[in-house]
Coordinates of C-alpha atoms and ligand atoms in Angstrom, one line a residue:
M1 CA 124.1 134.4 118.9
S2 CA 125.0 132.2 116.0
L3 CA 123.3 132.6 112.7
A4 CA 120.5 130.2 111.9
L5 CA 121.8 127.4 109.6
Y6 CA 119.4 128.3 106.8
R7 CA 120.6 131.9 106.8
K8 CA 124.3 131.0 107.2
Y9 CA 124.2 128.6 104.2
R10 CA 121.9 130.6 102.1
P11 CA 123.0 130.4 98.5
S12 CA 124.3 133.5 96.7
T13 CA 124.5 132.0 93.1
F14 CA 122.3 129.6 91.2
S15 CA 124.9 126.9 91.2
E16 CA 124.7 126.8 95.0
V17 CA 120.9 126.2 95.0
V18 CA 120.2 122.6 95.8
G19 CA 117.7 120.4 94.2
Q20 CA 116.0 122.9 91.9
E21 CA 117.9 122.2 88.7
Q22 CA 114.6 122.3 86.7
V23 CA 114.5 126.0 87.5
T24 CA 118.1 127.0 88.0
E25 CA 119.5 125.6 84.7
P26 CA 117.1 127.4 82.4
L27 CA 117.5 130.6 84.4
M28 CA 121.3 130.4 84.1
N29 CA 121.0 129.7 80.4
A30 CA 118.7 132.7 80.0
L31 CA 121.2 134.9 82.0
S32 CA 124.2 133.8 79.9
N33 CA 122.3 134.3 76.7
D34 CA 121.0 137.7 77.8
R35 CA 117.4 136.7 77.3
I36 CA 115.9 138.7 80.1
H37 CA 112.2 138.9 80.6
H38 CA 110.6 141.7 82.5
A39 CA 108.4 139.5 84.8
Y40 CA 109.1 136.2 86.4
L41 CA 106.9 133.9 88.5
F42 CA 108.6 131.6 91.0
S43 CA 106.1 129.1 92.4
G44 CA 106.4 126.2 94.8
P45 CA 106.1 124.9 98.3
R46 CA 107.3 127.0 101.2
G47 CA 110.9 126.8 102.2
C48 CA 112.3 125.4 98.9
G49 CA 114.2 128.4 97.8
K50 CA 111.9 130.7 95.9
T51 CA 112.8 133.9 97.7
S52 CA 116.5 133.1 97.8
S53 CA 116.4 132.4 94.1
A54 CA 114.7 135.7 93.4
R55 CA 117.5 137.4 95.3
I56 CA 120.1 135.5 93.3
M57 CA 118.3 136.5 90.1
A58 CA 118.5 140.1 91.1
R59 CA 122.2 139.7 92.0
S60 CA 122.9 138.0 88.6
L61 CA 121.1 140.8 86.7
N62 CA 122.6 143.7 88.5
C63 CA 126.3 142.5 88.6
E64 CA 128.5 144.9 86.8
K65 CA 129.5 142.1 84.6
G66 CA 125.9 140.9 84.3
P67 CA 123.5 139.7 83.4
T68 CA 125.5 136.6 84.2
P69 CA 124.8 133.2 85.9
N70 CA 128.1 133.7 87.8
P71 CA 128.0 137.1 89.5
C72 CA 131.5 138.4 90.0
G73 CA 131.1 138.8 93.8
E74 CA 133.3 141.9 93.8
C75 CA 131.3 144.8 92.4
Q76 CA 129.2 146.9 94.7
S77 CA 125.9 145.3 93.7
C78 CA 127.3 141.8 94.2
R79 CA 128.6 142.7 97.7
D80 CA 125.3 144.4 98.6
L81 CA 123.2 141.5 97.4
V82 CA 125.3 138.6 98.7
A83 CA 123.3 136.4 101.1
N84 CA 123.0 138.1 104.4
G85 CA 124.4 141.3 102.8
P86 CA 123.1 144.8 103.4
G87 CA 120.8 144.8 100.4
S88 CA 120.5 147.3 97.5
L89 CA 118.2 150.3 97.1
D90 CA 117.4 149.0 93.6
V91 CA 116.1 145.6 94.7
I92 CA 112.9 146.1 96.5
E93 CA 111.3 143.3 98.4
L94 CA 107.6 143.5 99.2
D95 CA 105.4 141.0 101.0
A96 CA 102.0 141.0 99.4
A97 CA 100.5 139.7 102.6
T98 CA 101.3 143.1 104.2
H99 CA 101.5 145.2 101.0
G100 CA 98.3 144.0 99.5
L101 CA 96.7 147.4 99.6
V102 CA 95.8 149.4 96.6
D103 CA 97.7 152.5 97.9
D104 CA 100.9 150.6 98.2
A105 CA 100.6 149.2 94.7
R106 CA 99.9 152.7 93.3
D107 CA 103.0 153.9 95.2
L108 CA 105.1 151.1 93.7
R109 CA 103.7 151.8 90.3
D110 CA 104.6 155.5 90.5
K111 CA 108.1 154.9 91.8
A112 CA 108.8 152.2 89.3
F113 CA 109.3 154.8 86.6
F114 CA 112.2 156.4 88.4
A115 CA 115.5 155.1 87.1
P116 CA 117.5 152.7 89.4
V117 CA 120.0 154.5 91.8
N118 CA 123.2 152.7 90.9
S119 CA 122.4 149.5 89.1
K120 CA 121.2 148.4 85.7
Y121 CA 117.7 147.3 86.9
K122 CA 115.2 148.2 89.4
I123 CA 113.9 144.8 90.6
Y124 CA 110.8 144.2 92.5
I125 CA 110.5 141.0 94.4
I126 CA 106.9 140.4 95.4
D127 CA 106.6 137.6 97.9
E128 CA 103.3 135.8 98.7
A129 CA 102.1 137.3 95.4
H130 CA 98.8 135.4 95.5
Q131 CA 97.8 137.7 98.4
L132 CA 97.7 140.8 96.2
G133 CA 94.1 142.0 96.4
P134 CA 92.3 142.6 93.2
G135 CA 92.6 146.3 93.5
A136 CA 96.3 146.2 94.1
A137 CA 96.9 143.7 91.4
N138 CA 95.0 145.9 88.9
A139 CA 97.1 148.9 89.9
L140 CA 100.2 146.8 89.3
L141 CA 98.9 145.4 86.1
K142 CA 99.6 148.6 84.1
V143 CA 103.3 148.6 85.0
V144 CA 103.6 144.9 84.5
E145 CA 101.9 145.2 81.1
E146 CA 104.2 148.0 79.9
P147 CA 107.1 148.3 82.2
P148 CA 109.9 150.8 81.8
P149 CA 112.9 149.0 80.4
H150 CA 114.8 149.2 83.7
V151 CA 112.1 147.4 85.7
I152 CA 111.9 143.7 86.4
F153 CA 109.3 141.9 88.5
I154 CA 109.8 138.6 90.3
F155 CA 106.6 137.3 91.8
A156 CA 107.0 134.4 94.4
T157 CA 104.0 132.4 95.5
T158 CA 103.0 129.1 97.0
E159 CA 99.7 129.3 95.1
P160 CA 100.3 130.4 91.5
D161 CA 96.7 129.6 90.5
K162 CA 95.5 132.3 92.8
L163 CA 97.6 135.0 91.2
I164 CA 95.5 137.2 89.1
S165 CA 95.6 135.7 85.6
T166 CA 96.3 139.0 83.7
I167 CA 99.5 139.3 85.6
R168 CA 100.3 135.5 85.6
S169 CA 100.0 135.4 81.8
R170 CA 102.7 138.1 81.5
T171 CA 105.3 136.2 83.5
H172 CA 107.8 133.5 82.8
H173 CA 106.7 130.8 85.2
Y174 CA 109.4 128.7 87.0
P175 CA 108.0 126.0 89.3
F176 CA 110.1 125.1 92.3
R177 CA 109.5 121.8 94.1
L178 CA 110.3 120.0 97.3
V179 CA 113.8 118.7 97.5
P180 CA 114.2 114.9 97.1
P181 CA 115.4 113.2 100.3
G182 CA 118.7 112.1 98.8
V183 CA 119.7 115.6 97.7
L184 CA 118.6 117.1 100.9
G185 CA 120.4 114.5 102.9
T186 CA 123.7 115.3 101.1
L187 CA 123.2 119.0 101.8
L188 CA 122.6 118.4 105.5
D189 CA 125.6 116.1 105.7
K190 CA 127.7 118.8 104.3
N191 CA 126.3 121.4 106.6
C192 CA 127.2 119.1 109.6
K193 CA 130.8 118.8 108.3
D194 CA 131.1 122.5 107.8
E195 CA 129.8 123.0 111.3
G196 CA 132.3 120.4 112.7
V197 CA 129.6 118.5 114.6
K198 CA 129.5 114.7 114.6
V199 CA 126.0 113.3 113.8
A200 CA 125.1 109.7 114.5
K201 CA 124.0 107.5 111.7
G202 CA 120.2 107.6 111.2
V203 CA 119.9 111.2 112.4
I204 CA 120.0 112.9 109.0
P205 CA 117.2 110.7 107.6
L206 CA 115.0 111.7 110.5
V207 CA 115.7 115.4 109.9
V208 CA 115.0 114.9 106.1
R209 CA 111.7 113.2 107.0
A210 CA 110.7 115.9 109.5
S211 CA 111.4 118.6 107.0
G212 CA 109.0 117.2 104.4
G213 CA 111.5 118.2 101.6
S214 CA 111.8 121.9 102.6
V215 CA 115.4 123.0 102.8
R216 CA 114.6 125.8 105.2
D217 CA 112.8 123.5 107.6
A218 CA 115.5 120.9 107.3
Q219 CA 118.2 123.3 108.1
S220 CA 116.2 124.9 110.9
I221 CA 115.6 121.4 112.5
L222 CA 119.3 120.4 112.0
G223 CA 120.3 123.7 113.6
Q224 CA 118.4 122.9 116.7
L225 CA 119.9 119.5 116.9
L226 CA 123.5 120.8 116.4
A227 CA 122.9 123.5 119.0
G228 CA 122.1 120.9 121.6
A229 CA 124.9 118.5 120.7
G230 CA 127.2 117.3 123.5
K231 CA 130.8 116.1 123.2
E232 CA 129.7 113.0 121.4
G233 CA 127.8 115.0 118.8
V234 CA 124.2 114.4 118.0
T235 CA 123.1 111.0 119.0
Y236 CA 120.2 109.1 117.4
E237 CA 118.4 108.8 120.7
I238 CA 118.4 112.6 121.3
A239 CA 117.2 113.2 117.7
V240 CA 114.4 110.7 118.1
Q241 CA 113.3 112.3 121.3
L242 CA 113.6 115.9 120.1
L243 CA 111.8 115.2 116.8
G244 CA 109.2 113.2 118.5
Y245 CA 109.7 110.2 116.2
T246 CA 109.1 106.6 117.3
D247 CA 112.3 104.9 118.1
G248 CA 113.2 102.5 115.2
A249 CA 113.6 99.7 117.7
L250 CA 109.9 100.0 118.8
L251 CA 108.8 99.9 115.2
D252 CA 110.9 96.8 114.6
D253 CA 109.4 95.1 117.6
A254 CA 105.9 95.9 116.5
I255 CA 106.6 94.6 113.0
D256 CA 108.2 91.5 114.2
A257 CA 105.3 90.8 116.5
L258 CA 102.9 91.4 113.6
A259 CA 104.8 89.0 111.4
A260 CA 104.7 86.3 114.1
R261 CA 101.1 87.2 114.9
D262 CA 102.2 87.5 118.4
G263 CA 99.5 89.6 120.0
A264 CA 101.1 89.7 123.4
T265 CA 104.3 91.3 122.2
L266 CA 102.5 93.7 119.9
F267 CA 100.3 95.0 122.7
T268 CA 103.3 95.2 125.1
T269 CA 105.0 97.2 122.4
V270 CA 102.1 99.6 122.3
D271 CA 102.2 99.9 126.0
R272 CA 106.0 100.8 125.8
V273 CA 105.1 103.4 123.1
I274 CA 102.6 105.1 125.4
E275 CA 104.8 104.7 128.6
S276 CA 107.7 106.3 126.9
G277 CA 105.6 109.3 126.2
H278 CA 105.1 108.8 122.4
D279 CA 101.9 110.1 120.7
P280 CA 99.8 107.1 119.6
R281 CA 99.0 109.0 116.4
R282 CA 102.7 109.5 115.6
F283 CA 103.3 105.8 116.2
A284 CA 100.5 104.8 113.9
S285 CA 101.8 107.1 111.3
D286 CA 105.3 105.8 111.7
L287 CA 104.0 102.3 111.6
L288 CA 102.2 103.1 108.3
E289 CA 105.4 104.6 106.9
R290 CA 107.3 101.5 107.9
L291 CA 104.7 99.2 106.2
R292 CA 105.1 101.4 103.1
D293 CA 108.8 100.9 103.2
L294 CA 108.4 97.1 103.6
M295 CA 106.1 97.0 100.7
I296 CA 108.8 98.7 98.6
V297 CA 111.4 96.2 99.8
D298 CA 109.0 93.4 99.0
A299 CA 108.2 94.7 95.6
L300 CA 111.8 95.1 94.6
G301 CA 112.6 91.5 95.5
E302 CA 116.3 90.9 94.8
T303 CA 116.8 94.4 93.5
N304 CA 118.7 96.5 96.0
P305 CA 116.1 98.8 97.6
A306 CA 118.8 101.2 98.8
A307 CA 118.3 103.0 95.4
I308 CA 114.8 104.0 96.5
L309 CA 115.0 103.9 100.3
R310 CA 118.3 105.8 100.5
E311 CA 117.6 107.1 104.0
I312 CA 117.6 103.6 105.4
P313 CA 120.9 102.1 106.6
D314 CA 122.0 98.8 105.1
D315 CA 121.7 96.7 108.3
Q316 CA 118.2 98.0 108.7
L317 CA 117.4 97.2 105.1
E318 CA 118.5 93.6 105.8
R319 CA 116.2 93.3 108.7
M320 CA 113.3 94.8 106.7
R321 CA 113.8 92.2 104.0
A322 CA 113.3 89.5 106.5
Q323 CA 110.2 91.3 107.9
A324 CA 108.7 91.8 104.5
K325 CA 109.2 88.1 103.6
H326 CA 107.5 87.1 106.9
I327 CA 104.5 89.2 106.5
G328 CA 104.1 88.7 102.7
S329 CA 102.9 91.2 100.1
A330 CA 99.2 90.8 100.8
G331 CA 99.7 90.9 104.5
L332 CA 101.6 94.1 104.2
S333 CA 99.1 95.7 101.9
R334 CA 96.2 94.7 104.2
S335 CA 98.0 96.0 107.4
A336 CA 98.8 99.2 105.6
D337 CA 95.1 99.6 104.6
I338 CA 94.1 99.0 108.3
A339 CA 96.7 101.5 109.5
A340 CA 95.8 104.1 107.0
E341 CA 92.1 103.8 107.8
G342 CA 92.9 103.8 111.5
L343 CA 94.9 106.9 111.2
T344 CA 91.9 108.7 109.7
Q345 CA 89.7 107.6 112.5
M346 CA 92.3 108.7 115.1
R347 CA 92.1 112.2 113.8
G348 CA 90.4 114.0 116.7
A349 CA 89.7 110.8 118.6
T350 CA 89.4 111.3 122.3
A351 CA 91.1 107.9 123.1
P352 CA 93.9 107.6 120.6
R353 CA 95.6 104.8 122.6
L354 CA 92.4 102.7 122.3
M355 CA 92.3 103.4 118.6
L356 CA 95.9 102.3 118.2
E357 CA 95.1 99.1 120.1
L358 CA 92.1 98.5 117.8
I359 CA 94.3 99.0 114.8
C360 CA 96.8 96.4 116.1
A361 CA 94.0 94.0 116.9
R362 CA 92.6 94.3 113.4
M363 CA 96.0 93.7 111.9
L364 CA 96.4 90.6 113.9
L365 CA 93.0 89.2 112.9
P366 CA 93.6 86.2 110.8
I367 CA 90.3 85.7 109.0
G368 CA 86.8 86.9 108.8
D369 CA 87.8 89.6 106.4
A370 CA 86.4 88.9 103.0
S371 CA 88.1 91.6 101.2
E372 CA 90.5 90.6 98.5
S373 CA 93.6 91.5 100.4
G374 CA 92.3 89.7 103.4
M375 CA 91.9 86.6 101.2
L376 CA 95.3 87.0 99.7
S377 CA 97.0 87.2 103.0
R378 CA 95.2 84.1 104.1
I379 CA 96.4 82.3 101.0
E380 CA 99.9 83.4 101.7
R381 CA 99.8 82.1 105.2
L382 CA 98.4 78.9 104.0
E383 CA 101.1 78.6 101.5
R384 CA 103.7 79.2 104.2
A385 CA 102.1 76.7 106.5
E386 CA 102.3 74.1 103.6
S387 CA 105.9 75.0 102.8
I388 CA 106.9 74.1 106.3
S389 CA 104.9 70.8 105.9
I390 CA 102.1 71.4 108.2
P391 CA 99.4 69.3 106.7
V392 CA 96.5 71.7 106.5
R393 CA 94.0 69.4 105.0
P394 CA 93.9 65.9 103.8
A395 CA 95.3 65.6 100.3
S396 CA 92.7 65.8 97.6
A397 CA 93.6 62.3 96.5
N398 CA 92.0 61.2 99.7
T399 CA 93.0 57.8 100.9
A400 CA 90.3 55.6 102.3
E401 CA 92.1 55.7 105.6
T402 CA 91.9 59.5 106.1
K403 CA 88.4 59.5 104.9
E404 CA 87.5 56.8 107.4
K405 CA 89.1 58.7 110.2
A406 CA 87.2 61.9 109.3
V407 CA 83.9 60.1 108.9
S408 CA 84.2 58.1 112.0
A409 CA 84.8 61.1 114.1
H410 CA 81.5 62.5 113.1
V411 CA 79.2 59.6 112.4
S412 CA 77.1 58.7 115.3
E413 CA 76.9 55.1 114.2
A414 CA 79.7 53.1 112.8
A415 CA 80.9 54.3 109.4
P416 CA 80.1 52.2 106.4
K417 CA 82.6 49.5 105.8
Q418 CA 85.3 50.7 103.5
P419 CA 86.7 48.4 100.9
E420 CA 90.4 47.6 100.6
K421 CA 92.7 50.5 100.4
S422 CA 94.5 49.1 97.4
T423 CA 91.4 49.0 95.1
A424 CA 90.8 51.7 92.4
P425 CA 88.7 54.8 93.5
K426 CA 85.6 53.5 91.6
A427 CA 85.7 50.4 93.8
N428 CA 85.4 52.7 96.8
K429 CA 81.8 52.9 96.1
P430 CA 79.9 51.3 99.0
S431 CA 77.8 48.4 98.0
A432 CA 74.7 50.1 99.0
P433 CA 73.7 53.5 100.3
T434 CA 73.3 53.6 104.0
N435 CA 71.5 56.0 106.3
H436 CA 73.8 57.0 109.1
T437 CA 73.4 60.4 110.7
F438 CA 76.1 62.9 109.8
D439 CA 76.6 66.2 111.4
V440 CA 77.4 69.2 109.2
S441 CA 81.0 69.6 110.0
G442 CA 81.7 65.9 109.5
L443 CA 80.1 66.2 106.0
R444 CA 81.9 69.4 105.2
R445 CA 85.2 67.6 105.7
L446 CA 84.3 65.4 102.8
W447 CA 82.9 68.2 100.7
P448 CA 86.2 68.6 98.7
D449 CA 86.1 65.0 97.8
V450 CA 82.4 65.2 96.9
I451 CA 83.2 68.2 94.7
E452 CA 86.1 66.3 93.0
D453 CA 83.7 63.5 92.2
V454 CA 81.1 66.0 90.8
K455 CA 83.9 67.4 88.6
K456 CA 84.3 63.9 87.1
K457 CA 80.5 63.6 86.6
R458 CA 79.6 67.0 85.2
R459 CA 81.8 70.1 84.8
L460 CA 78.9 72.5 84.9
T461 CA 77.7 71.3 88.2
W462 CA 81.2 71.4 89.5
S463 CA 81.7 75.0 88.4
L464 CA 78.5 76.0 90.1
L465 CA 79.4 74.4 93.4
S466 CA 83.1 74.5 93.7
A467 CA 83.5 78.0 94.9
S468 CA 80.0 79.3 95.7
A469 CA 78.3 76.6 97.7
Q470 CA 78.5 75.0 101.0
I471 CA 76.7 72.5 103.1
I472 CA 74.2 74.2 105.4
A473 CA 72.4 71.3 107.0
V474 CA 72.0 67.6 106.9
D475 CA 69.4 65.3 108.4
D476 CA 68.3 61.8 107.6
K477 CA 66.4 62.8 104.5
I478 CA 67.9 66.0 103.1
I479 CA 71.2 67.6 102.6
T480 CA 70.7 71.4 102.3
I481 CA 73.2 73.2 100.1
G482 CA 73.6 77.0 100.4
I483 CA 74.4 78.6 97.0
V484 CA 75.7 82.1 96.9
N485 CA 73.0 83.8 94.8
A486 CA 69.7 83.2 93.0
G487 CA 71.3 83.0 89.6
A488 CA 73.6 80.3 90.6
R489 CA 70.9 78.5 92.5
D490 CA 68.5 78.6 89.5
S491 CA 71.2 77.3 87.2
F492 CA 71.9 74.5 89.6
L493 CA 68.3 73.4 89.7
R494 CA 67.6 74.0 86.0
S495 CA 70.5 71.8 85.0
N496 CA 69.4 69.0 87.4
S497 CA 72.7 69.4 89.1
D498 CA 71.0 68.3 92.3
E499 CA 70.8 64.8 91.0
I500 CA 74.5 64.9 90.1
L501 CA 75.3 66.0 93.6
R502 CA 73.1 63.4 95.2
Q503 CA 74.9 60.7 93.2
A504 CA 78.3 62.1 94.3
F505 CA 77.3 61.9 98.0
I506 CA 76.3 58.3 97.4
D507 CA 79.6 57.5 95.7
V508 CA 81.9 59.3 98.0
V509 CA 80.3 59.4 101.4
G510 CA 77.9 56.5 101.1
I511 CA 74.8 58.3 102.0
D512 CA 71.7 58.9 99.9
R513 CA 69.9 62.1 100.6
K514 CA 67.6 64.4 98.7
I515 CA 69.5 67.6 97.8
E516 CA 67.8 71.0 98.5
A517 CA 69.4 74.2 97.3
I518 CA 68.8 77.5 99.1
I519 CA 70.3 80.9 98.6
D520 CA 72.9 81.8 101.1
P521 CA 74.9 85.0 100.3
S522 CA 77.3 84.3 103.2
V523 CA 78.7 81.4 101.2
D524 CA 80.8 83.8 99.1
G525 CA 84.1 84.2 100.9
T526 CA 83.7 81.2 103.2
P527 CA 83.1 78.2 101.1
Q528 CA 84.2 74.8 102.1
A529 CA 85.4 73.5 98.8
K530 CA 88.8 73.1 97.4
G531 CA 89.4 72.4 93.7
G532 CA 87.5 75.2 92.0
P533 CA 88.3 76.1 88.4
T534 CA 91.7 77.8 88.2
K535 CA 92.5 80.8 86.1
G536 CA 92.5 80.1 82.4
E537 CA 90.3 77.1 82.6
S538 CA 87.2 77.6 80.5
L539 CA 83.9 77.4 82.2
D540 CA 80.8 76.3 80.5
D541 CA 78.5 78.4 82.5
P542 CA 77.9 82.1 82.8
Q543 CA 77.3 81.7 86.5
A544 CA 80.9 80.8 86.9
P545 CA 82.4 81.8 90.3
S546 CA 84.1 85.1 90.6
G547 CA 87.8 85.5 91.0
L548 CA 87.3 86.3 94.6
S549 CA 85.3 83.2 95.3
L550 CA 87.9 81.1 93.5
L551 CA 90.5 82.5 95.8
A552 CA 88.1 81.8 98.7
S553 CA 87.8 78.2 97.5
E554 CA 91.5 77.8 98.0
L555 CA 90.9 78.6 101.6
G556 CA 88.4 76.0 102.3
A557 CA 91.1 74.0 104.1
E558 CA 91.7 76.7 106.6
V559 CA 88.0 77.2 107.3
I560 CA 87.9 73.5 108.1
K561 CA 90.9 73.8 110.3
V562 CA 89.3 76.6 112.3
E563 CA 86.1 74.6 112.8
E564 CA 88.1 71.9 114.5
H565 CA 88.6 74.4 117.4
D566 CA 85.0 75.3 117.6
Ligands
ZN1 ZN1 129.3 141.7 90.4

């Protein structure tokens, strides 16, 4: 049986330890300067080299030419303590999980005073040190406090905070960490070359991801893939299947469908995910990870994202750039929020497929989400629609012609006769107010123009209405305006803004109605107006619309558009 990769390639010197320079460099310096402490604490996540480093430390200390950062490799101690070597009587490894008992600690304490058999130091490596019980820790404390000169302790633990503080305070603490993907990838590439097995592009990144930054896990996973490799080496397809990852092609299809708001394709993709035996949770988590990557690509703009997303091949990056552009920053952020929230809900859900489909449906939802990111993504879509010259709404410099069209579609009688197109806007004023019956949506179409007219008449009224009001109802006597909150409504009435608005309706639409203002909290987020104050414009009223409602006012156009399909 062949040796597991992580044992086969276990380092025997600090210079062979990968990705832990923050620890290995100071340790090597201490060794070369002969500044040896009697107790060390190696902490960090599992599988990142703590125990291997403790053994290397022992080897470096006990080399005939040591203490040295470069053990000679030839003396008896070096040969005994080489990785996978027979071990040395003077280097004693204890697992606190099994030796946490007081008697064992006492035994250790007593034996510690005997001189080493044939080395300089007697070195105790105590693994899982946080599992030392209080009794055992106290028994050890005495010898850690005042050790014989030939004794060195190396405590290794994933949870340094749980190590009894009287011991911890007597150690030199070296924190290990997870290995960065780039470093780990390079190591695994080298392992594959040394093993003489060809590995397809994209496989190593999958292994790196599956390992979560643990060298031991990464090499263990790679070992399994190499063991099952055929003549053509390790293929991407096999790796994806063995590691249970979602095939990148499925993710691409899902993201492309999302970008195009193509529900049919997105749900077909979900079906393919399930049919091919993938776990819906895994897919949701892979989708979230892809959205995260897209956000990075988007944030970096023209900067080459390969510097951060090292694991992703260039052709894939190119594709992701296009995807990020299609979905837009806000769309990505919103989709990621939905995916993250959905993942939490999927934990323990009895119908994960259903949950996955709900997540997809929510991502596809165009509007109705008043959150800020929902708003932003709507704006982005609007901007894109405009950039490909789809007229979303009549231009604010409304021509009489457009207005006429809009009005005539919703006026039950003939629209008031409009003056010549060529005359100045003031001349647009109908000769006398008329009393045609309008429906609400017809009037709402003209709301942006009414608001523009209000702006000319009085800025305060405009700032109260532009983003936080909408037309609720209209009959032959009264136009009812919904205003988002009591404060804004009171300001509206106190400032006699109703009269300004009445006049604007007369001037723009040609109808004279009494204005009634009611409170309608639902206005915020779905107002009808365009042309609210923009950032930086000073407002002369404390009830100025919030940033969110200003954004919302930008969306009035789309709301109108939706209503057309009602
Ligand atoms: Zn040696």
